[in-house]
mmCIF file of C-alpha atoms and ligand atoms in Angstrom:
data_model
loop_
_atom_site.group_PDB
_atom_site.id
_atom_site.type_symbol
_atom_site.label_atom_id
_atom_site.label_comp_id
_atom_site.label_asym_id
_atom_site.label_seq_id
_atom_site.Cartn_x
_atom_site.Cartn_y
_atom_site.Cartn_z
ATOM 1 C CA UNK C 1 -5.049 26.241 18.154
ATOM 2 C CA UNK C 2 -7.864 23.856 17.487
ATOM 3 C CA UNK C 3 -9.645 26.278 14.884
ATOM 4 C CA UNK C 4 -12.759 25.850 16.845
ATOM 5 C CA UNK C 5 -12.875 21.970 16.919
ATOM 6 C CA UNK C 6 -13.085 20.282 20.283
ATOM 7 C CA UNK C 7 -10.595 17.578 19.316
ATOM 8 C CA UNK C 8 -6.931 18.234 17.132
ATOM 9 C CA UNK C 9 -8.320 15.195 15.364
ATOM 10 C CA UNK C 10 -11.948 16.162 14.254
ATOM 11 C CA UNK C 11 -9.936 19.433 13.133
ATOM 12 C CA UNK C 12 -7.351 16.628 11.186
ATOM 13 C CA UNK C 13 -10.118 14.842 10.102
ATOM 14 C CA UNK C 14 -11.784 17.877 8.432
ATOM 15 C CA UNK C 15 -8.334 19.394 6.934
ATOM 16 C CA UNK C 16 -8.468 16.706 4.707
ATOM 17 C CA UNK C 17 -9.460 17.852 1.482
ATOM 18 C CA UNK C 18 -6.970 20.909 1.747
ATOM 19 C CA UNK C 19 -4.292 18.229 2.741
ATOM 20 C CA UNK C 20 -4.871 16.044 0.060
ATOM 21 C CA UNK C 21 -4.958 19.108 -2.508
ATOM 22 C CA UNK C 22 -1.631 20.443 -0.879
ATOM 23 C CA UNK C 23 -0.316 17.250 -1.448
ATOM 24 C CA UNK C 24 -0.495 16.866 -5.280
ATOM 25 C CA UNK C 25 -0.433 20.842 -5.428
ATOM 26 C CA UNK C 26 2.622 22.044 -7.939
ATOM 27 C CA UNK C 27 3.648 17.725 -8.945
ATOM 28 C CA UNK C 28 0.520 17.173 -10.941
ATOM 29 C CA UNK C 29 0.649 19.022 -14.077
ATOM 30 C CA UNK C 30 -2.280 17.655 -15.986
ATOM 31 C CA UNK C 31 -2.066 20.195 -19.299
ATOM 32 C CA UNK C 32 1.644 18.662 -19.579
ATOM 33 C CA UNK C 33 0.611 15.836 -19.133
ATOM 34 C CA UNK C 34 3.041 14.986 -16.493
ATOM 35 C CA UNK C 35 3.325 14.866 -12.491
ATOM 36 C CA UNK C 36 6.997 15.869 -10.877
ATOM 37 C CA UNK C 37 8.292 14.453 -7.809
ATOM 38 C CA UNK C 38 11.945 15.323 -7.479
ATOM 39 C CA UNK C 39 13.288 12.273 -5.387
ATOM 40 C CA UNK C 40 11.133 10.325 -8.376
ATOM 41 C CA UNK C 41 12.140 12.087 -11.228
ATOM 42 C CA UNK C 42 16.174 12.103 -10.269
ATOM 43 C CA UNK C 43 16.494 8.111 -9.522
ATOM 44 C CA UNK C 44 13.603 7.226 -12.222
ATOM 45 C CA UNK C 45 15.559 4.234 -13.703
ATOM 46 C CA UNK C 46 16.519 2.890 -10.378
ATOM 47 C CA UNK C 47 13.069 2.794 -9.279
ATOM 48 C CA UNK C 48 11.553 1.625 -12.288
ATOM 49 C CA UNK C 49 14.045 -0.919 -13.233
ATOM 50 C CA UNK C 50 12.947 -2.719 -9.019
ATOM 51 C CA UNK C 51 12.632 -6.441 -9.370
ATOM 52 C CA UNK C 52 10.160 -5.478 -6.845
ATOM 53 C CA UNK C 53 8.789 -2.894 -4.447
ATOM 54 C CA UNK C 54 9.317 -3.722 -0.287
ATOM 55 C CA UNK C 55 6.869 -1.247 1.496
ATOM 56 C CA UNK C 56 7.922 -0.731 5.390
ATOM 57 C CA UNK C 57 5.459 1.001 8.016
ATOM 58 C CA UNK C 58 4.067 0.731 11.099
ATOM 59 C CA UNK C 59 0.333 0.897 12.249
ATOM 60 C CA UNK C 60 -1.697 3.523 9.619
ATOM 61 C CA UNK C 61 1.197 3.808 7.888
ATOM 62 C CA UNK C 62 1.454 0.172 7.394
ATOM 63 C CA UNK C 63 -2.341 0.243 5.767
ATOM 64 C CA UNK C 64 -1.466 3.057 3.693
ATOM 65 C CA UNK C 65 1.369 0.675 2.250
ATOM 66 C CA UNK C 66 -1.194 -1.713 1.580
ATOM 67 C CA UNK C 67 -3.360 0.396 -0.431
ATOM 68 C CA UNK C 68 -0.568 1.064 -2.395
ATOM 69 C CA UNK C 69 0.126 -2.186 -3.143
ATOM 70 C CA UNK C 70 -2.642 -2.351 -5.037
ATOM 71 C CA UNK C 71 -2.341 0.986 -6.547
ATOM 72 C CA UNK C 72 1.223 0.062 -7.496
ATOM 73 C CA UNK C 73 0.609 -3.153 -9.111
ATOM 74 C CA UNK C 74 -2.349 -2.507 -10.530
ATOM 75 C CA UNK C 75 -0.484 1.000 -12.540
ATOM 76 C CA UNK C 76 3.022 0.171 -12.864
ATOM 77 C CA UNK C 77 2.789 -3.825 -12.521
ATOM 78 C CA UNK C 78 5.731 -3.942 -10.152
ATOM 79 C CA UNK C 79 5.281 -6.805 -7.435
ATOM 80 C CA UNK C 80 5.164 -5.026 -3.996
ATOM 81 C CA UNK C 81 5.651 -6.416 -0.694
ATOM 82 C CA UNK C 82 4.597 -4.640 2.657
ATOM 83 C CA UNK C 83 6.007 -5.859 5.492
ATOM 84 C CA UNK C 84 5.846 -4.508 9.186
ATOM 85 C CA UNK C 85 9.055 -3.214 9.840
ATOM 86 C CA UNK C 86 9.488 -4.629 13.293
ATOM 87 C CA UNK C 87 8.875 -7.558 11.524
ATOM 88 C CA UNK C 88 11.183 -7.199 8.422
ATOM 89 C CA UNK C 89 14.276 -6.062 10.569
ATOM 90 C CA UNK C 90 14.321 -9.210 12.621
ATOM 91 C CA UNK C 91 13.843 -11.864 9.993
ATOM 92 C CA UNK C 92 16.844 -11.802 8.005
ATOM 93 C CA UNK C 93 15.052 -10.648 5.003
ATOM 94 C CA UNK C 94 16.346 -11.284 1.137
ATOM 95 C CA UNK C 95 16.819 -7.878 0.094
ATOM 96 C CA UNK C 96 19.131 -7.079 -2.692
ATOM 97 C CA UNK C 97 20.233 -4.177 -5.005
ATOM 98 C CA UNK C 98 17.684 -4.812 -7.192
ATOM 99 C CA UNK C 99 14.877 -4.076 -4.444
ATOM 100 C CA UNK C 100 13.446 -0.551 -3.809
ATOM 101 C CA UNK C 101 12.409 -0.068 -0.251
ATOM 102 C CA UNK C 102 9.686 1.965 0.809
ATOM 103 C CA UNK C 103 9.639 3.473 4.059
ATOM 104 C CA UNK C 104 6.214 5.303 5.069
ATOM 105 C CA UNK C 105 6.082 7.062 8.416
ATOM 106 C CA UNK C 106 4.228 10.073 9.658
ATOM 107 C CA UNK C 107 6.559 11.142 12.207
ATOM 108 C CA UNK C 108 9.541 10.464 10.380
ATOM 109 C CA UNK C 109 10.349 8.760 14.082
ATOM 110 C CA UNK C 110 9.610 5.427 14.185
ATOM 111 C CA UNK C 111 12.624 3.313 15.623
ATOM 112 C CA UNK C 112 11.241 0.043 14.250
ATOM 113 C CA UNK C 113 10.855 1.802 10.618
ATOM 114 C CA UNK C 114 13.916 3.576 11.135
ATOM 115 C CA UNK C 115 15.409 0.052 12.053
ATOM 116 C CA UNK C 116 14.208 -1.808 8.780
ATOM 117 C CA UNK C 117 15.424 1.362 6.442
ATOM 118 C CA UNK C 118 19.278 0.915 8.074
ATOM 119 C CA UNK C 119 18.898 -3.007 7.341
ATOM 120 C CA UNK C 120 17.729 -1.972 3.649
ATOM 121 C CA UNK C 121 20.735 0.221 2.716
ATOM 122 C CA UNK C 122 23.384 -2.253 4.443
ATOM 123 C CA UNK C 123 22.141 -4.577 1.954
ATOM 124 C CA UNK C 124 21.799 -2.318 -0.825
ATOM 125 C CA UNK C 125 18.516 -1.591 -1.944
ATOM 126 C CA UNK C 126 17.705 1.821 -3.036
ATOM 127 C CA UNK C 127 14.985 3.272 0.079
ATOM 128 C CA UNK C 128 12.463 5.543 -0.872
ATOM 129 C CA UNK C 129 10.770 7.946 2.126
ATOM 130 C CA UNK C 130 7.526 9.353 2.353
ATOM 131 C CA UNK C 131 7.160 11.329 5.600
ATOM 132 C CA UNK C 132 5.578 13.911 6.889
ATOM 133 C CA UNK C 133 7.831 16.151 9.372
ATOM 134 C CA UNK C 134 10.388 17.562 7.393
ATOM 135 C CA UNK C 135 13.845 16.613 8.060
ATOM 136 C CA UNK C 136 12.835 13.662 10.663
ATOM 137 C CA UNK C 137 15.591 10.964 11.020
ATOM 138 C CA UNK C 138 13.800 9.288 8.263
ATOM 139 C CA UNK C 139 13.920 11.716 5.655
ATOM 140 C CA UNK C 140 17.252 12.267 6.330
ATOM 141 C CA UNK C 141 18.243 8.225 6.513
ATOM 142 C CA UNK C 142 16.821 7.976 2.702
ATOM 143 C CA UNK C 143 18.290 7.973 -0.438
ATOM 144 C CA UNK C 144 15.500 9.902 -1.917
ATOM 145 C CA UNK C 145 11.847 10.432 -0.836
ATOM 146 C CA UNK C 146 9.077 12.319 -1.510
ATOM 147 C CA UNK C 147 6.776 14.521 1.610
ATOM 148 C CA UNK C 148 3.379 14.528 2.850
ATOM 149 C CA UNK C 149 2.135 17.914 3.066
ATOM 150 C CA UNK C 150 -0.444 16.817 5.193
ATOM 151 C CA UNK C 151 0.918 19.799 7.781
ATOM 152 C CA UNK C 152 1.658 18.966 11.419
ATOM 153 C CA UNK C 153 -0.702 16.004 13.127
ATOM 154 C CA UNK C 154 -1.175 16.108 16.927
ATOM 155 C CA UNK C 155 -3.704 13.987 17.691
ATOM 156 C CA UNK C 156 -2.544 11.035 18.431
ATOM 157 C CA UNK C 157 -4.962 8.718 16.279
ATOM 158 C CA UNK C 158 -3.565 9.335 12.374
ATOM 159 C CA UNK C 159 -5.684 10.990 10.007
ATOM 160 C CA UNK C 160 -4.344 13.090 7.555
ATOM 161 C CA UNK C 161 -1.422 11.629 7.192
ATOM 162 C CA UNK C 162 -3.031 8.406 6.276
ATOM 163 C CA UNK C 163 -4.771 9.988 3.127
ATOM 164 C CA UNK C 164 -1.983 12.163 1.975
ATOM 165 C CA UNK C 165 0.117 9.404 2.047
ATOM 166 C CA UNK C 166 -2.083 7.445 -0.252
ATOM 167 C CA UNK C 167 -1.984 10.348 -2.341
ATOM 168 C CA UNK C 168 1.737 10.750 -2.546
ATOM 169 C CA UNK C 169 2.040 6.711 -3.495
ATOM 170 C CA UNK C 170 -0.610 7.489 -5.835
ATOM 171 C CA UNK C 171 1.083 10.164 -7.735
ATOM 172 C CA UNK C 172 4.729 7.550 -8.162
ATOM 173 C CA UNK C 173 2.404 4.795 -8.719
ATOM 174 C CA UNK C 174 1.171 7.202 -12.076
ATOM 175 C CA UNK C 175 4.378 8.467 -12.639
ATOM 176 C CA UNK C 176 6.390 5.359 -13.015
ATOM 177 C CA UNK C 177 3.226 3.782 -14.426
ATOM 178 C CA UNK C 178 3.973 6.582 -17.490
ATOM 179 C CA UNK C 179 7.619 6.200 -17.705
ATOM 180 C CA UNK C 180 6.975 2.610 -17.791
ATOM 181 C CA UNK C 181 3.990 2.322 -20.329
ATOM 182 C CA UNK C 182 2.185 0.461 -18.309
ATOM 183 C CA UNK C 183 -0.595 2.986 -18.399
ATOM 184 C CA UNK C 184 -2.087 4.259 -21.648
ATOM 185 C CA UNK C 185 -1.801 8.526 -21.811
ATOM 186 C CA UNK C 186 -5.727 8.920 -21.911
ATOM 187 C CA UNK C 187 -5.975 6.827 -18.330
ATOM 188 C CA UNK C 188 -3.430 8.992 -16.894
ATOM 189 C CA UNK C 189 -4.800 11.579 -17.580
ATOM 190 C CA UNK C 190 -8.226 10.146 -16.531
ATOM 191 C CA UNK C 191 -6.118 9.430 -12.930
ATOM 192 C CA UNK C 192 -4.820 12.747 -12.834
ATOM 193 C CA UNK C 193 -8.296 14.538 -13.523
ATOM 194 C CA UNK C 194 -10.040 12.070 -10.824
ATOM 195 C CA UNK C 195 -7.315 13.157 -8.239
ATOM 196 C CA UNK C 196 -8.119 16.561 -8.583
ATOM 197 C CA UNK C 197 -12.193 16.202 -7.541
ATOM 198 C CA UNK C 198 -11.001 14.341 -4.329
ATOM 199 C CA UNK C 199 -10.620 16.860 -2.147
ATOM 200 C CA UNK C 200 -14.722 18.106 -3.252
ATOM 201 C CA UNK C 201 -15.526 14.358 -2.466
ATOM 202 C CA UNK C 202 -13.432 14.380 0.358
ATOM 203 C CA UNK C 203 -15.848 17.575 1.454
ATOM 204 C CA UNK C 204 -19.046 16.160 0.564
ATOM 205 C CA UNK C 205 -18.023 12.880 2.602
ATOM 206 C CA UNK C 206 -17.498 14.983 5.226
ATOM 207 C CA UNK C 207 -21.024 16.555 5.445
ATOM 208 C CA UNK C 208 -22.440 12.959 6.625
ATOM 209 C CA UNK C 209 -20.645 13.846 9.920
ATOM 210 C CA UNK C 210 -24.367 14.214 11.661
ATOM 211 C CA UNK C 211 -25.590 11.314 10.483
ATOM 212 C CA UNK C 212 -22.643 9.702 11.444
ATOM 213 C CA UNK C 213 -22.778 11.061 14.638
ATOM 214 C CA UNK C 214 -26.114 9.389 15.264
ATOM 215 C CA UNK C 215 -25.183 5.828 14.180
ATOM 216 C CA UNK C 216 -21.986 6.442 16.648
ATOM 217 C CA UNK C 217 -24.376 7.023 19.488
ATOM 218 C CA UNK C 218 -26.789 3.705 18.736
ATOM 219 C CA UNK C 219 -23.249 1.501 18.765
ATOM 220 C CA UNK C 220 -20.916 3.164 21.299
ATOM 221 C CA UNK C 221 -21.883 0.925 23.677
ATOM 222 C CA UNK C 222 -20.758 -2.673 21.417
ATOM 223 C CA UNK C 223 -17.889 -4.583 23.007
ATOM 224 C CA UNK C 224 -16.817 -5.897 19.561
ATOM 225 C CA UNK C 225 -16.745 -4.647 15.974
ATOM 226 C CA UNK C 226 -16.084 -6.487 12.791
ATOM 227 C CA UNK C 227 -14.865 -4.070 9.816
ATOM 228 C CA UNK C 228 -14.845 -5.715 6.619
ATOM 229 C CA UNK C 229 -13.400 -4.686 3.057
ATOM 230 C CA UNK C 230 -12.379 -6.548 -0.343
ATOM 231 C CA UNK C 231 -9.564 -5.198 -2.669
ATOM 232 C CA UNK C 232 -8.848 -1.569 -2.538
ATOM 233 C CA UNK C 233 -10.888 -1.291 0.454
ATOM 234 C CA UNK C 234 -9.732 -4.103 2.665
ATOM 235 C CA UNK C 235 -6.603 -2.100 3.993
ATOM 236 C CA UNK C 236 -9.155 0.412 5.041
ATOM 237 C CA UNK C 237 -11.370 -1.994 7.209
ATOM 238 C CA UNK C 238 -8.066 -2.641 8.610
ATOM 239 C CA UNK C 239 -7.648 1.047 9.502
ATOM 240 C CA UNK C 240 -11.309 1.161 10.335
ATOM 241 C CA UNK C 241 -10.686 -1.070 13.161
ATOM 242 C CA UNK C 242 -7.540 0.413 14.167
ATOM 243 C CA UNK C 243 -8.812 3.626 14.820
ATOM 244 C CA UNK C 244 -12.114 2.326 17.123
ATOM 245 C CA UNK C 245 -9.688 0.053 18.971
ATOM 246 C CA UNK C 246 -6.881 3.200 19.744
ATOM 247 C CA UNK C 247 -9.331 5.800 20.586
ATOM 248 C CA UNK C 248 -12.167 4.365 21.889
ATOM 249 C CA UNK C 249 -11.254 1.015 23.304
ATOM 250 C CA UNK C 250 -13.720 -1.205 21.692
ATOM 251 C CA UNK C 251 -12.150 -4.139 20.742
ATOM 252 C CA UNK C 252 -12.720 -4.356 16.731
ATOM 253 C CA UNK C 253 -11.012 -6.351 13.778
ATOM 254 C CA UNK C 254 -10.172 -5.918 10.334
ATOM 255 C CA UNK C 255 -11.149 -8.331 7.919
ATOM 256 C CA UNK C 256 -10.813 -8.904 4.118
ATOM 257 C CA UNK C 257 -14.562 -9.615 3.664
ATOM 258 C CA UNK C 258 -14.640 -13.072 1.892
ATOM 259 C CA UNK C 259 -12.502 -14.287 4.972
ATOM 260 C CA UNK C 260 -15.330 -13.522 7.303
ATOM 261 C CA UNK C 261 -16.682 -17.737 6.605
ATOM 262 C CA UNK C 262 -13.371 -19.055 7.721
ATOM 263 C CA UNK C 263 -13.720 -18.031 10.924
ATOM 264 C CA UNK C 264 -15.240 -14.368 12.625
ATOM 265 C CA UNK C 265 -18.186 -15.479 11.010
ATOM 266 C CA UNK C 266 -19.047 -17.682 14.628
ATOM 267 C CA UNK C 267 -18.606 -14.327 16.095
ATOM 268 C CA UNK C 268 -21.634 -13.013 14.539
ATOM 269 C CA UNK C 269 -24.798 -12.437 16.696
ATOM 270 C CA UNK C 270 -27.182 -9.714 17.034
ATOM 271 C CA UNK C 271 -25.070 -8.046 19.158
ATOM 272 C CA UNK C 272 -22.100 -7.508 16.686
ATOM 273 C CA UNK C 273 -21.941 -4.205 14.778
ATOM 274 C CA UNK C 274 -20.227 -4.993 11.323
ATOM 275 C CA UNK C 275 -18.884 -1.858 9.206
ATOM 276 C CA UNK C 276 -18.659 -3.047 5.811
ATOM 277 C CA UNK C 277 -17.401 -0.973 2.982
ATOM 278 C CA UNK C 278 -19.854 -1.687 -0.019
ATOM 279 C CA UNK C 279 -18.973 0.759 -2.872
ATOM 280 C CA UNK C 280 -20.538 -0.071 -5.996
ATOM 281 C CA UNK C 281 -17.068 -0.922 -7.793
ATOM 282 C CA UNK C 282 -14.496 -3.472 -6.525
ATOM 283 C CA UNK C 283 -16.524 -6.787 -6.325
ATOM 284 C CA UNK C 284 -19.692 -4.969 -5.118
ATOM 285 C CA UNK C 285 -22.034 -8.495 -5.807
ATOM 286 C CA UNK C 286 -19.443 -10.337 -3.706
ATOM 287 C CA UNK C 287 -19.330 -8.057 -0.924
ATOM 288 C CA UNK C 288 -23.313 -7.859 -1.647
ATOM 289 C CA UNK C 289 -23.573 -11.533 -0.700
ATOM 290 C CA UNK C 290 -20.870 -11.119 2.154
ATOM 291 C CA UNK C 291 -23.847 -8.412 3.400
ATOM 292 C CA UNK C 292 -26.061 -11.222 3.211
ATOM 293 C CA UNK C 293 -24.320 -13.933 5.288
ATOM 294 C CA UNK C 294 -24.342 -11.084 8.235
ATOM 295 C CA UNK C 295 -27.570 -10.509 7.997
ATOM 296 C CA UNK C 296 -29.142 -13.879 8.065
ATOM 297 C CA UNK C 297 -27.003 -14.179 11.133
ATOM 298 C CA UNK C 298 -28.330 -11.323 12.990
ATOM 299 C CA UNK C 299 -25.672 -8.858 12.933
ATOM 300 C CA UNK C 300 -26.154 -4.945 12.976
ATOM 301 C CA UNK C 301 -24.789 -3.458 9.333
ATOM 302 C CA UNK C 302 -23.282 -0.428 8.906
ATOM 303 C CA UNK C 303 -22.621 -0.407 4.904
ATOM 304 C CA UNK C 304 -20.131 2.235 2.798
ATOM 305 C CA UNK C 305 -21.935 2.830 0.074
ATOM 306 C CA UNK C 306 -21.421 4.947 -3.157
ATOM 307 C CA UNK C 307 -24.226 8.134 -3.518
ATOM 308 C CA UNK C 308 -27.499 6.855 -4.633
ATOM 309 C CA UNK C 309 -27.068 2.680 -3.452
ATOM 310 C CA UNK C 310 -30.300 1.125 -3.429
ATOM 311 C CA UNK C 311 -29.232 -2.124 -3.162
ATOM 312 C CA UNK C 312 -26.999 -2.504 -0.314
ATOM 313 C CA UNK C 313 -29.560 -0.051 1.075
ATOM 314 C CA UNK C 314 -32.313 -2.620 1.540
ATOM 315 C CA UNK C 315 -30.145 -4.899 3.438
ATOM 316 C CA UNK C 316 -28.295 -2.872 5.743
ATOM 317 C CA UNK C 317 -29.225 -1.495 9.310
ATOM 318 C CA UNK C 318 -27.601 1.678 7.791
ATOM 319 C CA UNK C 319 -25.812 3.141 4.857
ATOM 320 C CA UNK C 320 -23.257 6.407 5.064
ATOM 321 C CA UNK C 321 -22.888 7.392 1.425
ATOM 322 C CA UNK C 322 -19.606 8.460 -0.299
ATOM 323 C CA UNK C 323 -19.294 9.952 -3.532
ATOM 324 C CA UNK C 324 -18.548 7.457 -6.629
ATOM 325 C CA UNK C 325 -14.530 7.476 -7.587
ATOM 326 C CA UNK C 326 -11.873 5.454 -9.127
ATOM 327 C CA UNK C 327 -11.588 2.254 -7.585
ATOM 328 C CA UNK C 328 -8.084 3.019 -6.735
ATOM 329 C CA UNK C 329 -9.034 6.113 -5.199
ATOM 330 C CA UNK C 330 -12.183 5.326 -3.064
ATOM 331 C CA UNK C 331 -10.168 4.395 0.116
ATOM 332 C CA UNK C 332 -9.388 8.459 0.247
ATOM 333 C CA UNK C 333 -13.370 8.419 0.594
ATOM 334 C CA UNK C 334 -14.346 5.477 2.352
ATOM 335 C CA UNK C 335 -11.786 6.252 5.094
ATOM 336 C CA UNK C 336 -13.693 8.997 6.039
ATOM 337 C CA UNK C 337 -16.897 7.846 7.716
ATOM 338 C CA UNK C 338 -14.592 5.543 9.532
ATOM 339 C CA UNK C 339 -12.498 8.196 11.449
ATOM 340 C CA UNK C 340 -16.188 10.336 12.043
ATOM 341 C CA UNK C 341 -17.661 7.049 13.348
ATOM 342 C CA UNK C 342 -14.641 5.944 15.808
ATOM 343 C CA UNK C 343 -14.508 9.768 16.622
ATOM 344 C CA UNK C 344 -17.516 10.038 17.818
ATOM 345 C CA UNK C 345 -17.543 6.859 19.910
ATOM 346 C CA UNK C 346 -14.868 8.204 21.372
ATOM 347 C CA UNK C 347 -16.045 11.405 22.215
ATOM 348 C CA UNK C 348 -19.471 9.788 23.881
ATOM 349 C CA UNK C 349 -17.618 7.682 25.910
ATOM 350 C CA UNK C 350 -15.763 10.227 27.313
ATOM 351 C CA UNK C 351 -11.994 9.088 26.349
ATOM 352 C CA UNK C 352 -9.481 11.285 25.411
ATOM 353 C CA UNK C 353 -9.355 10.949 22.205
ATOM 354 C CA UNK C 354 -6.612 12.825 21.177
ATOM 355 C CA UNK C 355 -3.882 11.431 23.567
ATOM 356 C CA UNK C 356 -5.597 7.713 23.980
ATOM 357 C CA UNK C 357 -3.872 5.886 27.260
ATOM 358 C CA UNK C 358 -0.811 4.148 26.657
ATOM 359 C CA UNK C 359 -0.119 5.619 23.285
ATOM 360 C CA UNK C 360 2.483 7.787 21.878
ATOM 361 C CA UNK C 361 2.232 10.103 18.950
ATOM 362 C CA UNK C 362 5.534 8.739 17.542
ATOM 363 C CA UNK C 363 6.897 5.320 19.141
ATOM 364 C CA UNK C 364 10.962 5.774 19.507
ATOM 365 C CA UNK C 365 11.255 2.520 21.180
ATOM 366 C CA UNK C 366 11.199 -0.520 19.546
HETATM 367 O O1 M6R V 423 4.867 8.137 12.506
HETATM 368 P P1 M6R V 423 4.559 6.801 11.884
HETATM 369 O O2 M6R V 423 3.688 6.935 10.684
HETATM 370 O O3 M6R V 423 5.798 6.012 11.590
HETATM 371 O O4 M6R V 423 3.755 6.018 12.983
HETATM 372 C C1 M6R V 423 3.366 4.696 12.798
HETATM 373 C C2 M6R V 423 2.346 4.272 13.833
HETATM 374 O O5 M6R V 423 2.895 4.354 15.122
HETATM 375 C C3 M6R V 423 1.066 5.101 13.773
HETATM 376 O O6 M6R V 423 0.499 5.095 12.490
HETATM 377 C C4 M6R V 423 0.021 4.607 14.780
HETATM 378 O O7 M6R V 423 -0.420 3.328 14.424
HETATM 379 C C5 M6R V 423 -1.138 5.600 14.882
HETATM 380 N N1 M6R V 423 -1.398 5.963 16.240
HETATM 381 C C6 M6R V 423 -2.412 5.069 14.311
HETATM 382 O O8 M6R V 423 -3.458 5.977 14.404
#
């Protein structure tokens, strides 16, 4: 049942590129020039008329609704909000019928998500799904919504579900981009062409997995571990650190890398392993010089770089390459290295990584 991988989540990890493909299979048609997503195409004006977008998730698929912030405003220029739903639902938000609610969730489970979605509707915003297990309570608690076909996820750590979801919000980010005009035809089609190499870059970001494996077994005995990203990227050194801290149970952290000098920069010794995703777009000189104020402080660098860096190369202890993308699209490939690398902590320490203690695949409880 694990198709010959020791772990359900190295197998997860390595579906990816057929997930992501199965994902925009049949809604991206590219010679029409258009990309379908029933619950998207039958409530079109009520999403694109939002005052703005509220994004609700919990754990990866709280990250994934940051990347798509981004991706949304940057496309369709509609200001997005992501809030925690645990969070949200306690707070007496200002929600009103002019808000559309986004509700990300994996399982389709999640009481606190579940929670915030119910608090949505009573105040009438319009709430938007993207799950993964058909016909979960979530699905079914929408107005409209639109699947991951990321196929089922067991282990416990998300994977998958975390880039098919990106690739879902992707596609309505494009599509109400279109119907909006806040995209020109040529760059959507430009989006919609890039989309379709991902799952090959996907692949070929894959095939660092031994090289990845090796850096894993130089660091898998670090007590800390800073993970830092800017733009596009920071929501994935937030997911970075997640996954390290659920499966292997090294304490790590998130940061957006310019935030590093007002504060876990005093953290910083020789003994502190900082991942730090470095591809060549998205403020690449400023993350360059972030690179720089770790490593005149002694810290060990483990740098994201696009194929064929030579620049980040020279300063960093080591570089995993990923293939050059679309800004908006590089967390799909960055993400990557980041599972292999908490993976195969994991795995050397001898923790189970697919049911990690204390953790539930789908938290029912609030
Ligand atoms: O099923 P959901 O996407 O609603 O789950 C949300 C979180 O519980 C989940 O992403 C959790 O953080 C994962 N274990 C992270 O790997």
């Amino acid at each position: 049942e694990k198709g010959g991988f020791d772990h359900f989540m190295l197998k997860e990890i390595y579906e990816q590129p057929n997930a992501i493909s199965d994902t925009f299979r049949g809604r991206m048609l590219p010679e029409k020039g258009i990309i379908r997503m029933a619950g998207v195409d039958n409530n079109i004006e009520r999403i694109s008329n939002a005052k703005r977008i509220i994004i609700v998730a919990c754990g990866t698929s709280w990250h994934a609704g940051l990347v798509a912030e981004y991706i949304f405003e940057e496309l369709a220029r509609i200001p997005v909000e992501v809030e925690y739903a645990s969070e949200f639902r306690y707070r007496n938000p200002i929600i009103s019928e002019k808000d559309v609610v986004i509700a990300i969730s994996q399982s389709g489970e999640t009481a606190d998500t579940m929670a915030a979605i119910q608090l949505a509707r009573e105040k009438g915003a319009f709430v938007f799904g993207v799950c993964n297990v058909v016909g979960s309570s979530i699905s079914r608690e929408t107005h409209a919504g639109a699947y991951t076909h990321a196929g089922p996820e067991i282990g416990v750590a998300s994977t998958k579900a975390f880039t098919t979801q990106i690739t879902v919000l992707t596609l309505m980010a494009l599509k109400l981009a279109k119907h909006m005009g806040t995209i020109s035809n040529s760059d959507f089609q430009m989006h919609l062409q890039e989309l379709e190499r991902i799952p090959d870059k996907v692949q070929k970001a894959l095939n660092s997995d031994e090289h990845i494996r090796k850096i894993a077994d130089i660091y898998k005995d670090a007590t800390n571990c800073l993970y830092l990203g800017r733009g596009f990227n920071f929501p994935v050194a937030l997911e970075g650190a997640l996954k390290l801290k659920e499966i292997s149970y090294i304490h790590a952290e998130g940061y957006p890398a310019a935030e590093m000098k007002h504060g876990p920069i005093a953290l910083i010794d020789e003994q502190m392993p900082v991942v730090v995703i470095a591809t060549r777009k998205g403020y690449y000189e400023k993350v360059v010089s972030n690179i720089q104020e770790i490593k005149s402080r002694k810290g060990k660098i483990i740098a994201i770089v696009t194929d064929g860096d030579t620049e980040v190369r020279e300063l960093a202890d080591h570089v995993i390459e990923v293939p050059e993308t679309m800004e908006s699209m590089s967390p799909l490939l960055t993400t990557i290295p980041l599972q292999l690398l908490s993976y195969h902590i994991a795995v050397m320490l001898g923790k189970n990584v697919d049911q990690p203690r204390n953790l539930a695949k789908s938290v029912t409880v609030e």
